Amino acid sequence: MSRVYNFSAGPAVLPEEVLREAAEEMMDYKGSGMSVMEMSHRSKIYDAIIKEAEADLRELMNIPDNYRVLFLQGGASQQFAMIPMNLMKNKKAAYIVTGQWAKKAFQEAKIYGEAVKVASSEDETFSYIPDCSDLEIPEDADYVYICENNTIYGTKYKALPNTKGHTLVADVSSCFLSEPVDVSKYGIIYGGVQKNIGPAGVVIVIIREDLITEDTLPGTPTMLKYKTHADADSLYNTPPAYGIYICGKVFQWIKKLGGLAAMKERNEEKAKILYDFLDQSKMFKGTVRKEDRSLMNVPFVTGDKELDAKFVKEAEAAGFVNLKGHRTVGGMRASIYNAMPKEGVEKLVDFMKKFEEEN
Ligand SMILES: *Cc1c(COP(=O)(O)O)cnc(C)c1O
């Protein structure tokens, strides 16, 4: 068996311990004589899996009792519609557009009401986070929407926006569980798990109870109402059962390593290795304003498209895969999520040094 260092933005690297454990339990989960993939989601044994996953996530994120945790499907992209359908009582919401995912959410919201762009960093290819300390937020906006870590552009909010009392909704797909978080500051925190937690097919929505109501936009399908899933403890219909089981294993892995404070320390250490190298390199340059740099996604360029392509190709041959940047940015991007070991980043930097010397 040979594993590569996988810098994919998502689906992305998972902890080896988790994959090994899942392999061991594949044929016979805890004496049930079957795989978790084969069991009823209404069985006692599965109930324990989903309940334990939720309890561990609550412990990790210190989720207050007045928040519900929902395990849903449809990816983060489905939330772009579900959020306005459930929250737009006044048919108005404020969006901060800091990248492609925030922009898609903003455009989707326009289908359901008045989505107001209150800030954007599109003028400089989303390479920074705008000042959000004093934005003009409409009085009657139902919520303020952000994408907290911009997977494609590699920026991250270091301070949450001043919402002036409005409900904050955040897409945290690519920074989920990467550092401690104060859940009470948000109305909704959600993310697809395929970046930093588990396999594609699960989206986790952490939502304050008062936002779960029958009062959704007319025509909202049953499956797209938060209330449907909250009332049924995420078992209204068949959930993405196997994916939730893997997420549960990742929660336990994080707990074992010391929780979110330990994750933050690890992630800062890893990111520093790469950013420090970029800051002194004559060939490779980071593309993001320094104070807004993400700990998870690190885009960089050489300034020469052919050299970029050569780097990506030679890196792949050396076992560093999925380093090609997003098509809208070009260059390279190293996604260094929780499960990327420090050694992977160190070896990548060694490889970059060697490449710089030789080219
Ligand atoms: C990947 C990603 C999405 C899209 O997720 P899907 O599950 O494919 O819909 C949305 N937001 C962010 C921040 C992402 O990184």
Coordinates of C-alpha atoms and ligand atoms in Angstrom, one line a residue:
M1 CA 0.0 0.0 0.0
S2 CA 1.3 3.4 -0.8
R3 CA -0.4 6.6 0.2
V4 CA 0.3 10.0 -1.3
Y5 CA 0.2 13.4 0.3
N6 CA -3.2 14.6 -0.9
F7 CA -3.6 18.4 -1.0
S8 CA -7.0 18.3 -2.6
A9 CA -9.5 21.1 -1.6
G10 CA -12.3 18.5 -1.4
P11 CA -13.1 15.7 -1.2
A12 CA -10.0 15.7 0.8
V13 CA -7.5 13.8 3.0
L14 CA -9.0 11.8 6.0
P15 CA -7.1 10.6 9.0
E16 CA -5.4 7.3 8.3
E17 CA -6.5 5.9 11.7
V18 CA -10.1 6.6 10.8
L19 CA -9.8 4.8 7.4
R20 CA -8.1 1.8 9.0
E21 CA -10.8 1.5 11.7
A22 CA -13.5 1.7 9.1
A23 CA -11.8 -1.0 7.1
E24 CA -11.6 -3.2 10.1
E25 CA -15.3 -2.8 10.8
M26 CA -16.3 -3.1 7.2
M27 CA -17.6 -6.7 7.1
D28 CA -18.9 -7.0 10.7
Y29 CA -19.7 -3.8 12.7
K30 CA -19.4 -4.6 16.4
G31 CA -20.8 -8.2 16.1
S32 CA -23.8 -7.2 14.0
G33 CA -22.6 -9.4 11.2
M34 CA -23.0 -6.5 8.7
S35 CA -21.4 -3.3 7.5
V36 CA -22.8 0.0 8.6
M37 CA -23.7 0.5 5.0
E38 CA -26.1 -2.4 5.2
M39 CA -28.0 -1.7 8.4
S40 CA -31.4 0.0 8.9
H41 CA -31.1 3.6 9.9
R42 CA -33.9 2.8 12.4
S43 CA -32.0 0.1 14.1
K44 CA -30.7 0.4 17.7
I45 CA -27.2 -0.1 16.6
Y46 CA -27.3 2.8 14.1
D47 CA -29.2 5.0 16.5
A48 CA -26.1 4.7 18.8
I49 CA -23.8 5.7 16.0
I50 CA -25.7 8.9 15.1
K51 CA -26.4 9.9 18.7
E52 CA -22.8 9.4 19.6
A53 CA -21.6 11.5 16.6
E54 CA -23.9 14.3 17.6
A55 CA -22.8 14.1 21.3
D56 CA -19.1 14.2 20.3
L57 CA -19.7 17.2 17.9
R58 CA -21.5 19.0 20.7
E59 CA -18.7 18.4 23.1
L60 CA -16.0 19.5 20.6
M61 CA -17.7 22.7 19.5
N62 CA -19.3 23.4 22.9
I63 CA -22.7 23.7 21.3
P64 CA -25.2 25.4 23.6
D65 CA -28.5 23.5 24.4
N66 CA -30.6 25.9 22.4
Y67 CA -29.0 24.8 19.1
R68 CA -29.9 21.8 17.1
V69 CA -27.4 19.7 15.1
L70 CA -28.8 18.4 11.8
F71 CA -27.1 15.8 9.5
L72 CA -28.5 16.6 6.0
Q73 CA -27.8 15.9 2.3
G74 CA -27.7 18.1 -0.8
G75 CA -24.2 19.5 0.0
A76 CA -23.4 23.0 1.1
S77 CA -24.9 24.2 -2.2
Q78 CA -28.4 23.1 -1.2
Q79 CA -28.1 25.3 1.9
F80 CA -27.8 28.3 -0.5
A81 CA -31.5 27.8 -1.1
M82 CA -32.6 26.3 2.2
I83 CA -31.3 29.3 4.2
P84 CA -33.5 31.9 2.4
M85 CA -36.5 29.5 2.2
N86 CA -36.5 29.1 6.0
L87 CA -35.1 32.4 7.2
M88 CA -36.4 35.1 4.9
K89 CA -39.4 36.3 6.8
N90 CA -39.0 39.8 5.6
K91 CA -37.7 38.6 2.2
K92 CA -34.5 40.5 2.7
A93 CA -31.0 39.4 3.6
A94 CA -27.4 40.9 3.6
Y95 CA -24.6 39.1 1.9
I96 CA -20.9 39.6 2.1
V97 CA -19.3 38.3 -1.1
T98 CA -15.8 37.1 -0.5
G99 CA -15.5 34.4 -3.1
Q100 CA -17.2 32.1 -5.5
W101 CA -19.1 30.2 -2.8
A102 CA -20.5 33.3 -1.2
K103 CA -21.4 34.6 -4.6
K104 CA -23.3 31.5 -5.4
A105 CA -25.2 31.7 -2.2
F106 CA -25.9 35.4 -2.9
Q107 CA -27.2 34.6 -6.4
E108 CA -29.4 31.8 -5.1
A109 CA -30.9 34.0 -2.4
K110 CA -32.1 36.4 -5.1
I111 CA -34.5 33.8 -6.3
Y112 CA -36.4 34.0 -3.0
G113 CA -36.2 37.7 -1.9
E114 CA -34.0 40.7 -1.9
A115 CA -30.4 39.8 -1.4
V116 CA -28.3 42.9 -0.7
K117 CA -24.6 42.8 -1.3
V118 CA -23.2 44.8 1.7
A119 CA -19.5 44.2 1.0
S120 CA -17.3 42.4 -1.5
S121 CA -13.7 41.8 -2.3
E122 CA -14.3 40.9 -5.9
D123 CA -12.4 44.1 -7.0
E124 CA -9.1 42.3 -6.1
T125 CA -10.0 38.8 -7.1
F126 CA -11.2 38.0 -3.6
S127 CA -7.7 38.2 -2.2
Y128 CA -8.7 39.8 1.0
I129 CA -11.6 40.1 3.5
P130 CA -13.3 43.4 3.5
D131 CA -13.6 45.6 6.6
C132 CA -16.9 44.4 8.1
S133 CA -16.9 46.5 11.3
D134 CA -19.5 49.1 10.2
L135 CA -21.5 47.9 7.2
E136 CA -24.8 49.3 6.0
I137 CA -27.1 46.5 6.9
P138 CA -30.8 47.0 6.1
E139 CA -32.8 47.3 9.3
D140 CA -35.2 44.6 8.2
A141 CA -32.6 42.1 6.9
D142 CA -33.5 38.6 8.2
Y143 CA -29.8 37.6 8.4
V144 CA -26.2 38.5 7.4
Y145 CA -24.5 35.8 5.4
I146 CA -20.8 35.0 5.2
C147 CA -18.5 32.3 3.9
E148 CA -16.0 32.1 6.7
N149 CA -13.1 30.4 5.0
N150 CA -12.9 30.9 1.2
T151 CA -11.7 27.6 -0.1
I152 CA -10.8 28.8 -3.6
Y153 CA -9.1 32.1 -2.7
G154 CA -7.5 31.1 0.6
T155 CA -8.9 33.9 2.8
K156 CA -10.4 33.6 6.3
Y157 CA -12.3 36.0 8.5
K158 CA -10.1 36.7 11.6
A159 CA -13.0 38.6 13.2
L160 CA -16.7 38.1 12.6
P161 CA -18.6 40.9 10.9
N162 CA -20.5 43.4 13.0
T163 CA -24.1 42.3 12.1
K164 CA -25.7 45.1 14.1
G165 CA -27.9 42.7 15.9
H166 CA -28.9 40.6 12.9
T167 CA -28.6 36.8 12.8
L168 CA -25.3 35.6 11.4
V169 CA -25.3 32.7 9.0
A170 CA -21.9 31.1 8.1
D171 CA -20.7 28.6 5.6
V172 CA -17.8 26.9 7.3
S173 CA -17.3 24.0 4.9
S174 CA -13.6 24.4 4.6
C175 CA -12.7 25.4 8.2
F176 CA -15.1 23.2 10.1
L177 CA -13.5 22.0 13.4
S178 CA -10.1 23.6 12.5
E179 CA -10.2 25.8 15.6
P180 CA -12.4 26.7 18.6
V181 CA -15.6 28.5 17.8
D182 CA -18.2 30.4 19.8
V183 CA -21.4 28.9 18.4
S184 CA -23.5 31.4 20.3
K185 CA -22.4 34.2 17.9
Y186 CA -24.2 32.5 15.0
G187 CA -27.8 31.7 14.0
I188 CA -26.6 29.0 11.6
I189 CA -23.2 27.4 11.1
Y190 CA -23.1 24.9 8.4
G191 CA -20.8 23.0 6.0
G192 CA -20.4 20.2 3.7
V193 CA -18.2 17.6 5.5
Q194 CA -16.1 16.6 2.5
K195 CA -13.4 19.3 3.1
N196 CA -12.4 18.8 6.7
I197 CA -14.5 16.1 8.4
G198 CA -15.7 13.2 6.3
P199 CA -16.8 11.8 3.0
A200 CA -19.0 13.7 0.5
G201 CA -22.7 13.4 1.0
V202 CA -23.2 14.8 4.4
V203 CA -23.8 18.5 5.3
I204 CA -24.0 19.5 9.0
V205 CA -26.2 22.3 10.0
I206 CA -26.0 23.8 13.5
I207 CA -29.0 26.0 14.0
R208 CA -30.4 28.1 16.8
E209 CA -33.8 26.7 17.9
D210 CA -35.8 29.9 17.4
L211 CA -34.9 29.8 13.7
I212 CA -36.6 26.5 13.2
T213 CA -40.2 27.3 12.4
E214 CA -43.2 26.3 10.3
D215 CA -43.1 29.8 8.8
T216 CA -41.1 29.1 5.7
L217 CA -41.6 30.7 2.2
P218 CA -44.7 29.4 0.4
G219 CA -43.9 26.3 -1.6
T220 CA -40.9 25.2 0.4
P221 CA -40.7 21.4 0.0
T222 CA -41.0 19.3 3.1
M223 CA -37.4 18.0 2.7
L224 CA -36.1 21.6 2.6
K225 CA -37.6 22.7 5.9
Y226 CA -35.3 22.6 8.9
K227 CA -38.3 21.8 11.1
T228 CA -38.8 18.5 9.2
H229 CA -35.3 17.3 10.0
A230 CA -35.2 18.8 13.5
D231 CA -38.5 17.1 14.5
A232 CA -37.2 13.8 13.3
D233 CA -33.7 14.0 14.8
S234 CA -32.2 13.9 11.2
L235 CA -34.1 10.6 10.5
Y236 CA -37.1 12.0 8.6
N237 CA -35.9 9.9 5.7
T238 CA -32.8 7.7 5.2
P239 CA -29.9 9.9 6.2
P240 CA -26.4 9.5 4.6
A241 CA -25.8 6.8 7.2
Y242 CA -22.3 5.6 6.3
G243 CA -21.0 9.2 5.9
I244 CA -22.3 10.1 9.4
Y245 CA -20.6 7.1 10.8
I246 CA -17.2 8.2 9.3
C247 CA -17.8 11.8 10.6
G248 CA -18.3 10.3 14.1
K249 CA -15.0 8.6 13.8
V250 CA -13.3 11.8 12.8
F251 CA -14.9 13.6 15.8
Q252 CA -13.4 10.9 18.1
W253 CA -10.0 11.3 16.4
I254 CA -10.1 15.1 17.1
K255 CA -11.2 14.5 20.7
K256 CA -8.3 12.0 21.2
L257 CA -5.8 14.7 19.8
G258 CA -7.1 17.2 22.3
G259 CA -10.1 18.9 20.7
L260 CA -10.3 22.1 18.8
A261 CA -7.7 24.1 20.7
A262 CA -5.1 21.4 19.8
M263 CA -6.4 21.4 16.2
K264 CA -5.8 25.1 16.0
E265 CA -2.3 24.8 17.4
R266 CA -1.5 22.0 14.9
N267 CA -3.0 23.9 12.0
E268 CA -1.1 27.1 12.8
E269 CA 2.1 25.2 13.0
K270 CA 1.5 23.6 9.7
A271 CA 0.4 26.8 7.9
K272 CA 3.4 28.7 9.3
I273 CA 5.8 26.2 7.7
L274 CA 4.3 26.9 4.3
Y275 CA 3.7 30.6 4.6
D276 CA 7.2 31.3 6.1
F277 CA 8.7 29.5 3.0
L278 CA 6.5 31.5 0.6
D279 CA 7.4 34.8 2.3
Q280 CA 11.1 34.3 1.7
S281 CA 11.0 32.5 -1.7
K282 CA 12.1 34.3 -4.8
M283 CA 10.0 31.9 -7.0
F284 CA 6.8 31.2 -5.2
K285 CA 4.4 33.9 -3.9
G286 CA 1.3 33.7 -1.8
T287 CA -1.7 35.4 -3.4
V288 CA -3.6 36.6 -0.3
R289 CA -3.3 39.7 1.9
K290 CA -1.2 38.4 4.9
E291 CA -3.6 39.3 7.7
D292 CA -6.5 37.4 5.9
R293 CA -4.6 34.2 5.2
S294 CA -6.5 30.9 5.7
L295 CA -5.0 28.1 7.8
M296 CA -6.6 25.6 5.5
N297 CA -6.2 26.6 1.9
V298 CA -3.0 28.1 0.7
P299 CA -2.9 29.4 -2.9
F300 CA 0.4 30.4 -4.5
V301 CA 1.9 31.2 -7.9
T302 CA 5.3 31.5 -9.6
G303 CA 4.0 34.2 -11.9
D304 CA 4.8 32.0 -14.9
K305 CA 2.0 29.7 -16.1
E306 CA 4.5 27.2 -17.7
L307 CA 6.5 27.0 -14.6
D308 CA 3.4 26.5 -12.5
A309 CA 2.4 23.6 -14.7
K310 CA 5.9 22.1 -14.5
F311 CA 5.8 22.4 -10.7
V312 CA 2.4 20.7 -10.5
K313 CA 3.5 17.9 -12.7
E314 CA 6.8 17.2 -11.0
A315 CA 5.2 17.5 -7.6
E316 CA 2.6 14.8 -8.5
A317 CA 5.4 12.5 -9.7
A318 CA 7.0 13.0 -6.3
G319 CA 3.8 12.0 -4.4
F320 CA 2.3 15.5 -3.7
V321 CA -1.0 15.4 -5.5
N322 CA -3.9 17.8 -6.3
L323 CA -1.8 20.9 -6.0
K324 CA -3.2 22.6 -9.1
G325 CA -5.0 25.8 -8.3
H326 CA -8.7 26.4 -8.9
R327 CA -9.3 27.2 -12.6
T328 CA -10.4 30.8 -11.7
V329 CA -7.1 31.6 -9.9
G330 CA -4.5 29.5 -11.7
G331 CA -1.2 28.6 -10.1
M332 CA -1.2 26.2 -7.1
R333 CA -3.2 25.6 -4.0
A334 CA -2.2 23.4 -1.1
S335 CA -5.2 22.5 1.1
I336 CA -3.8 21.5 4.5
Y337 CA -6.8 20.4 6.4
N338 CA -6.9 18.8 9.9
A339 CA -5.9 15.4 8.6
M340 CA -2.8 16.6 6.6
P341 CA 0.1 15.6 8.8
K342 CA 2.8 18.2 9.6
E343 CA 5.3 15.9 7.8
G344 CA 3.3 16.3 4.6
V345 CA 3.7 20.1 4.7
E346 CA 7.4 19.9 5.6
K347 CA 8.1 17.5 2.8
L348 CA 6.2 19.7 0.4
V349 CA 8.3 22.7 1.4
D350 CA 11.5 20.6 0.9
F351 CA 10.3 19.7 -2.5
M352 CA 9.5 23.4 -3.3
K353 CA 13.0 24.5 -2.2
K354 CA 14.6 21.9 -4.4
F355 CA 12.4 22.9 -7.3
E356 CA 13.3 26.6 -6.8
E357 CA 17.0 25.7 -6.8
E358 CA 16.8 23.7 -10.0
N359 CA 14.6 26.1 -12.0
Ligands
LIG1 C1 -16.9 23.0 -1.4 C2 -17.6 24.2 -0.9 C3 -19.0 24.4 -1.1 C4 -19.8 23.5 -2.0 O1 -20.0 22.3 -1.4 P1 -21.0 21.2 -2.1 O2 -21.1 20.2 -0.9 O3 -20.2 20.6 -3.2 O4 -22.2 21.8 -2.4 C5 -19.6 25.5 -0.5 N1 -19.0 26.3 0.3 C6 -17.6 26.2 0.5 C7 -17.0 27.1 1.4 C8 -16.9 25.1 0.0 O5 -15.6 24.9 0.2

